Coordinates of C-alpha atoms and ligand atoms in Angstrom, one line a residue:
M1 CA 0.0 0.1 -0.1
A2 CA 1.4 3.3 -1.0
L3 CA 1.3 6.1 -3.2
I4 CA 2.0 5.0 -6.8
T5 CA 2.7 6.6 -10.4
T6 CA 0.1 6.0 -13.2
K7 CA 2.8 4.3 -15.1
E8 CA 1.7 0.7 -14.6
M9 CA -2.0 1.6 -14.6
F10 CA -2.2 3.1 -18.0
A11 CA 0.4 0.3 -19.4
K12 CA -2.3 -2.3 -18.3
A13 CA -5.3 0.1 -19.2
L14 CA -4.0 0.8 -22.7
V15 CA -4.1 -2.9 -23.9
S16 CA -7.3 -3.5 -22.3
D17 CA -11.0 -2.0 -22.7
Y18 CA -11.0 -0.4 -19.4
A19 CA -10.3 3.1 -17.9
V20 CA -8.9 4.1 -14.8
G21 CA -11.5 6.3 -12.5
A22 CA -9.8 10.0 -12.0
F23 CA -11.6 11.5 -9.2
N24 CA -11.7 15.0 -8.0
V25 CA -11.5 15.5 -4.3
N26 CA -12.2 18.3 -1.8
N27 CA -12.6 17.0 1.7
M28 CA -12.5 13.8 3.9
E29 CA -15.9 12.3 2.7
I30 CA -15.7 12.5 -0.8
I31 CA -12.2 10.8 -0.4
Q32 CA -13.7 8.3 1.9
G33 CA -16.7 7.6 -0.2
I34 CA -14.4 7.1 -3.6
V35 CA -11.7 4.7 -1.8
D36 CA -14.4 2.5 0.0
A37 CA -15.9 1.8 -3.7
A38 CA -12.3 1.4 -4.9
K39 CA -11.4 -1.0 -2.5
E40 CA -14.8 -3.1 -2.6
E41 CA -14.2 -3.2 -6.6
N42 CA -10.6 -4.2 -6.3
A43 CA -9.9 -1.0 -9.0
P44 CA -7.3 1.1 -9.8
L45 CA -7.7 4.4 -8.7
I46 CA -6.5 8.2 -9.1
L47 CA -7.4 10.7 -7.0
Q48 CA -6.9 14.2 -8.0
V49 CA -6.6 17.5 -6.7
S50 CA -7.1 21.0 -8.7
A51 CA -5.6 24.4 -7.9
G52 CA -9.4 25.2 -6.6
A53 CA -9.4 22.1 -4.1
R54 CA -5.7 23.0 -3.0
K55 CA -7.0 26.2 -1.9
Y56 CA -10.2 25.3 -0.5
A57 CA -8.6 22.4 1.4
R58 CA -5.3 23.9 2.0
P59 CA -2.5 21.8 0.5
A60 CA -1.1 19.8 3.4
Y61 CA -4.8 18.5 4.4
L62 CA -5.5 16.8 0.8
T63 CA -2.1 15.0 0.8
K64 CA -2.3 14.2 4.6
L65 CA -5.9 12.8 4.1
V66 CA -4.9 10.8 0.8
E67 CA -1.9 9.0 3.1
A68 CA -4.5 8.4 5.8
A69 CA -7.0 6.8 3.0
I70 CA -3.9 4.6 1.7
I71 CA -3.3 3.2 5.9
D72 CA -7.1 2.6 6.3
T73 CA -7.8 0.9 3.1
G74 CA -4.5 -0.6 1.9
L75 CA -5.1 0.5 -1.5
D76 CA -2.2 1.9 -3.6
I77 CA -3.4 5.2 -4.8
A78 CA -2.0 7.4 -7.6
L79 CA -2.5 11.4 -6.3
H80 CA -2.4 13.9 -9.3
L81 CA -2.7 17.6 -9.9
D82 CA -5.5 18.5 -12.1
H83 CA -5.3 20.9 -14.7
G84 CA -2.2 22.7 -13.6
E85 CA -1.8 26.2 -14.9
D86 CA 2.1 26.9 -14.9
F87 CA 5.3 25.4 -13.8
D88 CA 5.3 26.8 -10.3
I89 CA 2.1 24.7 -9.1
C90 CA 3.5 21.4 -10.9
K91 CA 6.7 22.0 -9.2
K92 CA 4.9 22.7 -5.7
C93 CA 2.8 19.2 -6.3
V94 CA 5.8 17.2 -7.2
D95 CA 7.7 18.7 -4.2
D96 CA 4.7 17.9 -1.8
G97 CA 4.7 14.3 -2.8
F98 CA 2.0 14.2 -5.8
T99 CA 3.0 10.9 -7.8
S100 CA 1.5 12.6 -11.4
V101 CA 0.9 16.1 -12.2
M102 CA -1.2 17.8 -15.5
I103 CA 0.2 20.7 -17.0
D104 CA -2.4 22.4 -19.0
G105 CA -1.1 24.4 -21.4
S106 CA -4.5 24.0 -23.8
K107 CA -5.2 27.7 -23.9
H108 CA -1.9 28.9 -25.2
E109 CA -0.8 28.5 -28.6
F110 CA 1.1 25.0 -29.6
E111 CA 4.8 26.1 -29.2
E112 CA 3.9 27.6 -26.1
N113 CA 2.2 24.7 -25.2
I114 CA 5.2 22.5 -26.1
K115 CA 7.5 24.9 -24.5
M116 CA 5.7 24.8 -20.5
T117 CA 5.0 20.9 -20.9
K118 CA 8.5 20.2 -21.7
Q119 CA 9.8 22.4 -18.7
V120 CA 7.4 20.3 -16.3
V121 CA 8.2 17.0 -18.1
E122 CA 12.0 17.8 -17.0
Y123 CA 11.4 18.3 -13.4
A124 CA 8.6 15.7 -12.7
H125 CA 10.8 12.9 -14.5
A126 CA 13.8 13.8 -12.4
H127 CA 11.9 13.0 -9.4
G128 CA 9.8 10.2 -10.7
V129 CA 6.8 11.9 -11.3
A130 CA 4.2 11.1 -14.3
V131 CA 3.0 13.9 -16.5
E132 CA -0.2 14.5 -18.2
A133 CA -0.7 17.6 -20.8
E134 CA -3.4 18.8 -22.8
L135 CA -4.2 19.6 -26.2
G136 CA -7.2 21.1 -28.0
K137 CA -10.0 22.8 -25.9
L138 CA -12.7 21.6 -24.2
A139 CA -15.8 23.7 -25.2
G140 CA -19.3 24.1 -23.1
I141 CA -22.5 24.3 -24.7
E142 CA -22.4 27.9 -24.0
D143 CA -19.4 28.3 -26.0
D144 CA -20.2 27.4 -29.5
V145 CA -23.4 27.7 -31.7
N146 CA -23.0 24.1 -33.7
V147 CA -20.7 21.3 -33.9
D148 CA -18.5 22.5 -36.9
A149 CA -17.7 25.5 -34.3
R150 CA -17.1 23.1 -31.6
S151 CA -15.0 21.1 -33.7
A152 CA -12.8 23.4 -34.5
T153 CA -11.3 23.4 -31.1
F154 CA -10.7 19.6 -31.1
T155 CA -7.6 18.1 -30.9
V156 CA -5.7 17.8 -34.1
P157 CA -4.4 14.2 -34.4
E158 CA -1.2 15.0 -36.1
E159 CA -0.7 18.1 -33.8
A160 CA -0.9 15.5 -31.0
A161 CA 1.9 13.2 -32.3
E162 CA 4.1 16.0 -32.8
F163 CA 3.3 17.3 -29.4
V164 CA 4.0 13.9 -27.7
E165 CA 7.2 13.5 -29.4
K166 CA 8.4 16.8 -28.9
T167 CA 7.7 16.8 -25.2
G168 CA 7.9 13.2 -23.9
V169 CA 4.8 13.6 -22.0
D170 CA 3.3 10.6 -20.4
S171 CA -0.6 11.0 -21.1
L172 CA -2.5 13.2 -23.3
A173 CA -6.0 14.8 -22.6
I174 CA -7.8 15.4 -25.8
A175 CA -10.6 17.3 -26.5
I176 CA -13.5 15.3 -28.7
G177 CA -16.8 17.0 -27.6
T178 CA -16.6 16.8 -23.9
S179 CA -16.8 19.7 -21.5
H180 CA -16.6 20.4 -18.1
G181 CA -19.7 20.8 -15.6
A182 CA -23.1 19.5 -15.9
Y183 CA -24.4 20.9 -19.1
K184 CA -22.1 18.9 -21.9
F185 CA -24.7 18.9 -24.7
K186 CA -27.9 20.9 -25.7
G187 CA -29.3 18.1 -28.2
E188 CA -28.0 14.7 -29.0
P189 CA -24.8 14.0 -27.2
Y190 CA -21.9 14.1 -29.8
L191 CA -18.7 12.5 -29.3
D192 CA -16.1 12.8 -32.3
F193 CA -15.1 9.0 -32.2
E194 CA -13.3 9.0 -35.9
R195 CA -10.9 11.9 -34.0
L196 CA -10.4 9.5 -31.3
K197 CA -9.4 6.5 -33.5
E198 CA -7.1 8.7 -35.5
I199 CA -5.0 10.2 -32.4
H200 CA -4.9 6.5 -31.1
K201 CA -3.5 5.1 -34.3
L202 CA -1.1 7.8 -34.4
I203 CA 0.3 7.7 -30.6
P204 CA -0.8 3.8 -30.0
D205 CA 1.8 3.9 -26.7
T206 CA 0.5 7.2 -25.3
P207 CA -2.6 6.9 -22.7
L208 CA -5.3 9.0 -23.7
V209 CA -7.5 11.1 -21.1
L210 CA -10.9 12.1 -21.2
H211 CA -11.8 15.2 -19.4
G212 CA -15.4 16.5 -18.6
A213 CA -16.5 12.6 -18.7
S214 CA -19.2 13.1 -16.0
T215 CA -22.2 11.1 -17.1
V216 CA -24.6 13.6 -14.9
L217 CA -26.6 10.9 -13.4
P218 CA -30.4 11.8 -13.6
E219 CA -31.3 10.3 -10.2
F220 CA -28.9 13.0 -8.4
V221 CA -30.3 15.9 -10.9
S222 CA -33.7 15.2 -9.9
K223 CA -33.0 14.8 -6.2
C224 CA -31.4 18.4 -6.4
N225 CA -34.4 19.8 -8.0
K226 CA -36.7 18.0 -5.7
Y227 CA -35.4 19.4 -2.8
G228 CA -34.7 23.0 -3.8
G229 CA -32.3 22.9 -6.2
N230 CA -32.6 24.6 -9.5
I231 CA -30.3 22.8 -12.2
P232 CA -32.4 22.4 -15.1
G233 CA -31.3 21.0 -18.6
A234 CA -28.2 19.1 -17.2
Q235 CA -27.1 16.3 -19.7
G236 CA -23.5 14.3 -19.3
V237 CA -22.1 12.2 -21.4
P238 CA -23.7 8.7 -22.2
E239 CA -22.4 6.0 -20.4
E240 CA -22.1 3.8 -23.6
M241 CA -19.9 6.5 -25.2
I242 CA -17.5 6.2 -22.0
R243 CA -17.1 2.3 -22.5
E244 CA -16.3 3.0 -26.1
A245 CA -13.6 5.7 -25.5
A246 CA -12.0 3.1 -23.6
K247 CA -11.6 0.9 -26.4
Y248 CA -9.6 3.3 -28.2
G249 CA -6.7 4.7 -25.8
I250 CA -9.0 6.4 -23.0
C251 CA -7.3 5.1 -20.0
K252 CA -8.2 7.7 -17.7
V253 CA -11.6 8.9 -17.0
N254 CA -12.0 12.7 -15.2
I255 CA -15.0 12.9 -12.9
D256 CA -15.9 15.5 -10.5
T257 CA -19.3 16.9 -11.4
D258 CA -20.9 13.4 -10.6
L259 CA -19.4 13.6 -7.0
R260 CA -20.8 16.9 -6.8
L261 CA -24.0 16.2 -8.0
A262 CA -24.1 12.9 -5.6
M263 CA -23.2 14.8 -2.3
T264 CA -25.4 17.8 -2.9
A265 CA -28.4 15.7 -3.9
E266 CA -28.0 13.8 -0.4
V267 CA -27.3 16.8 1.9
R268 CA -30.6 18.8 0.4
K269 CA -32.9 15.6 0.9
F270 CA -31.3 15.3 4.6
I271 CA -31.9 19.0 5.3
A272 CA -35.2 19.3 3.8
E273 CA -36.7 16.0 5.7
N274 CA -35.0 17.1 8.8
P275 CA -35.4 20.7 9.6
A276 CA -34.7 20.2 13.3
E277 CA -31.1 18.3 12.6
F278 CA -27.9 20.6 12.6
D279 CA -25.3 18.1 13.2
P280 CA -23.1 18.0 10.1
R281 CA -22.5 14.2 10.3
K282 CA -26.2 13.7 9.9
Y283 CA -26.1 15.1 6.2
L284 CA -22.3 14.1 5.6
A285 CA -22.8 10.5 6.4
P286 CA -25.5 9.7 3.7
A287 CA -23.6 12.0 1.3
R288 CA -20.5 9.9 1.6
D289 CA -22.8 6.9 1.1
A290 CA -24.1 8.2 -2.2
I291 CA -20.7 8.9 -3.4
K292 CA -19.8 5.4 -2.4
A293 CA -22.4 3.7 -4.3
M294 CA -22.4 6.1 -7.4
V295 CA -18.5 5.5 -7.8
Q296 CA -19.0 1.6 -7.4
H297 CA -21.8 2.0 -10.3
K298 CA -19.1 3.6 -12.5
I299 CA -16.2 1.7 -11.8
R300 CA -18.4 -1.4 -12.6
N301 CA -20.5 -0.4 -15.3
V302 CA -18.9 2.7 -17.2
L303 CA -15.1 1.8 -16.6
N304 CA -15.4 -1.9 -16.5
A305 CA -12.3 -1.3 -14.1
S306 CA -13.5 -4.1 -11.2
N307 CA -10.8 -6.2 -10.3
M308 CA -8.3 -4.3 -12.5
R309 CA -6.2 -3.7 -10.0
Ligands
G3H1 O1 -11.8 20.3 -14.3 C1 -12.2 21.1 -13.4 C2 -12.6 20.4 -11.9 O2 -13.8 19.9 -12.2 C3 -12.1 21.0 -10.9 O3 -13.0 22.3 -10.4 O4 -11.2 23.8 -10.4 O5 -13.8 24.0 -9.3 O6 -12.0 22.6 -8.4 P1 -12.5 23.1 -9.6
13P2 P1 -16.7 16.8 -15.3 O1 -16.9 18.2 -14.9 O2 -17.4 16.2 -16.2 O3 -16.7 15.9 -13.9 O4 -15.1 16.8 -15.7 C1 -14.2 16.8 -14.6 C2 -12.8 16.8 -14.9 O5 -12.5 17.0 -16.4 C3 -11.8 17.3 -14.2 O6 -10.7 17.6 -14.9
ZN3 ZN1 -10.7 18.4 -16.6

């Protein structure tokens, strides 16, 4: 049981039809729900921390909570920085003991993205830490008017090959139509699978990463709305699309929104039904249980990662 890198997990996932879940963590209950699910499913696991999560929880807390989770469950876990925007935050996380960092230079020009990524790769690799980079932009539904405009921001396969060659990055996040948050599609969900296949064909040895991969489970959306929430029209990536993507090089599937929805739905329900209660444990316990059940469902039915540890 230890903090491990993503190297072996991805090597296995790359030659199989399953993907490793990378779950965003912000507090103790979220971590506990996720690790308990991974343990029961005997699944490989990545816990990831965004800059916002680091700021919210303060750096030492999340690393120590993940260490506690390893001691408590006996699991091997990869600890990853999600969307590091510059060298500085990547370096801090390497120095803090993270086993993987993401340098997200996707908003920069191609050459600048290469330059930033190379600098992080050099430092991280010297410390035994894996690096994820991103090429292409994850547009939200509000950003573009139609599929054509949206696909202009998708990853260009030839650029992906050049980028990996020039940076020496360990894994690559790509844009094929997913987006962050709970509103991913206006009409029919669409992912550019032909593009994914082309990228995988050109760089078959590079594990690919799917950001914005929450499925936005209707059960939690309706529960939020039933108990005072206001999130109409939320729509995620259909489960079968995630399963399909795992066949073409997607080794890491990023999930945050589904955790947020599960937690909020249960907290809302408990508070609405128990107006006299004010002990946070009373509503955080069912929220943690809901996260565990949701993550178990994902591992089993969406990621196909049960018993892949
Ligand atoms: O990709 C974004 C993740 O959902 C993290 O979100 O920056 O609000 O922590 P955050
Ligand atoms: P979701 O918003 O779909 O959960 O995506 C999370 C993500 O990509 C974190 O990097
Ligand atoms: Zn992301």
